[in-house]
Amino acid sequence: MDPQPVVLGDVKAFSKHMDNYSPWQLRRLSEHFRPDMVYVIENDIPMVLQELTHRRVITAQQAQDYSGWEKNHDSTSTAEKLVGDIFAVRLGLWECLFALQSRWAHPNLHGMLDEIIQNGHNLLREILLNESGHALDPELKACQVEHKAKLCDLTGMMKENKMPGRSEGQIFPISNRYVELKVISDRHFKKQTHQEHEALAAAGELNEYRLQRRIKSELERITPDRLFRWCFRTHHVPLSVMVSGVAGVGKTTLVQKFIFDWATGKHYQKFAFVFFFKFRDLNTITEKRSLESLICQTYPHLQDKLPRVLEDPEKLLFIFDGLDESKTDLKLSRGGSQELCMNPGDVKPVTVINQTLLKGCSVLLTSRPSKLTSLEAGVFHRVASIVGFLSKERERYFSMFFGDQRVSREAFAYVRDSQVLYTLSYNPSYCWITCMALKPCFIARAGRPQPAPKTVTQLFVSYVTHIMANHTQERPEPQRMRDTLVNVGRLAEYGLTYRTLVFQPHYLQVANVEFSPFLSGFLVENPQTDDSAQVTYSFLHLTIQEFFAALVHYLDYKEDKFRDTMDKARSCKEGDYEIFSRFLAGLSHPATKMPLEKYVGTFSAEATRKVIECLSEMNYEELQSREDPEGKRRLMNLLNLLFESRNSQLVRDVLGKDAHMDFSELYLMPVDCTVLAYVLSCCEEIQRLTLDSCFIQNEGLERLRPELHKVRELSLGQNMFTEASCTALASALKENQTLFSLDLTRNKMRNSGFSTLLEVLETPQCKIQKLVLSLNDFSPAVERQLRSLQREGLKIHI
């Protein structure tokens, strides 16, 4: 989205349009958009202050005061204070935001301005309707009150994962325990959703900086209570909304909170009735059903009044959770179905009812991104993605989990410093697993705390051993424990091979898995929402399933099974085996597997040898020679396997002597730089490391800094380095006796901070012979200083 040119006449026309609203109406509209205003302003406070000062909404002194506030607090609180202080001058604030369109292409900015211009008066009516709801006759109102009470009971409490040894998980009011999830709305539905989102996120690579950067430039942040708000790209209020997100990111929890807030009158009272279904429950219905019978089965209290309820489809919202779990391939298309369920009494297959429903009603669905790739673009009026926790939400989650503020701060600081674990914890399920695994590391019941994990494999080993040590009332002897985990591992491997996430009871019988309190730390029961006693099972998280699928090869090594699995992993192009492969590599390390061996006995030496053999046979040179992004991403995946293995000799064997690494134009996150730094630490010398346009920034550079002395030629062109990066670079070069070529083309190092780097370059200890500093916006004075830099053998290109 590009900035929109705005001239003085446009601002005057906008002001005239705003004059059509009475002071009361303008106040209501401004209150409605207040969260959007705060969110837009917090992303570039200096620009907003400049515009407000230019329009004389605030004085220059006030602008300085707000700038000072931001330095001492944060951008969010500054934006909230600014909006609160000048809220009375509403028209001036709106004119400022309108004028900013010429300099800033923020989707939330364009969204609220478009809505207030195109749909303002309708929006006022909808605001009131969402607060007060429709006028219903006494009988229908009584029916609605009963229905809301039922849904309150269904969604009002939030259950944390059940721990072995407890009959139930801990129960909390959802209003107290809910941590806000960040939801973004894509400007258009993309076919590569699965590849771009699920493969990255499942690998723990949906990094916060990249996400923030995309939100600022091209994605609209949208709160759950605005999912059915006006869409400025299509110029209408959406009727069908898809909420997408990877496993464990909080889709079902978001839906639960959405329904609870409707039932308690907090939002969307324009829907007189809301109906909630899970696809995993609908899978059990094989016969044709009418929409009426489907609703009556789930909500029997509506049976007498249901025909009346269904008379006005525009007042109804249907919510379907877990489209990816549907056993039937729904052929959703923009053209609709010939079997449209025009009448609530029509008898249709359940899948037809799901995809068509009643004309005019609203529909909200959730799904993993993988399912969206098979759907036609334009099926949904809005596609939103849950991106999980950003930093503040993660920190709040740790605080709620540990309770003790000192312990929560220490644990969170450790995870943040780790980067590998921090990147994982964007996902609420990963966050819970991480906290559970870190408990014995930061809370010592007796003696010293356990060593904290450094890799993903070590994290999950710590989680499993914590369950064994603290949540098993009668600990089985090692062989019985081993047999139990082997059976669970075979079930997990079957699910990974056949992409099965939900297991019917007979799957457990075939795998000889007997569900028990101990196994509830890994497997969960999924009771059906109706009154039947039917139960399905799933792993607590997809990643736990992948961990056990890898672990089984070490506990019960079968050469043919191992070979088949490795063949599938090598041939898979969709990333399904990436995390499994990391666990397989990680469990080969003696120190990583040792905590588990205390409970289940020694791991298979043959499995360990075979895994290391497979890793050593991976063709590093072939991957390194590829110049396409996919080849470079696969090379980074290989480095992740080596990082998990913690085997320095294996790293040297795979990379060979005189290794070159080229990741140019592949976006590298801090976690990638952590992995790369580990690989560098294992090598004696790297001939050339090329990281041009990898956008590693200051944080990535800081993680690479201790190992850059291993590199002879280093290219860091166009990495958004700032003056602050000069300190890290200077530290890296200070005692570097190896580096002889350094390319820093197209960065933003400029002037003042560069002096620390110059001091190092002038020392006799610095061995750099070629220094490239083109396109860095240096002042003439700094350029003269660079040209006067005298050291034998040094050539500088400016």
Coordinates of N, CA and C in Angstrom, one line a residue, residues 41 126 186 224 292 383 792:
I41 N -0.9 5.9 16.1 CA 0.0 7.0 16.6 C 1.2 6.4 17.3
E126 N -24.8 1.1 13.9 CA -24.3 -0.2 14.3 C -23.7 -0.2 15.7
D186 N -4.9 -9.8 6.6 CA -4.2 -9.7 5.4 C -5.0 -8.8 4.4
P224 N -10.5 -8.8 18.3 CA -11.6 -9.8 18.1 C -12.9 -9.1 18.0
E292 N -32.0 -27.3 11.4 CA -32.8 -27.2 12.7 C -32.3 -28.4 13.6
V383 N -9.9 -12.5 5.8 CA -9.1 -13.5 6.3 C -8.1 -12.9 7.3
E792 N 49.3 0.5 6.7 CA 49.9 -0.2 5.6 C 49.0 -1.4 5.1

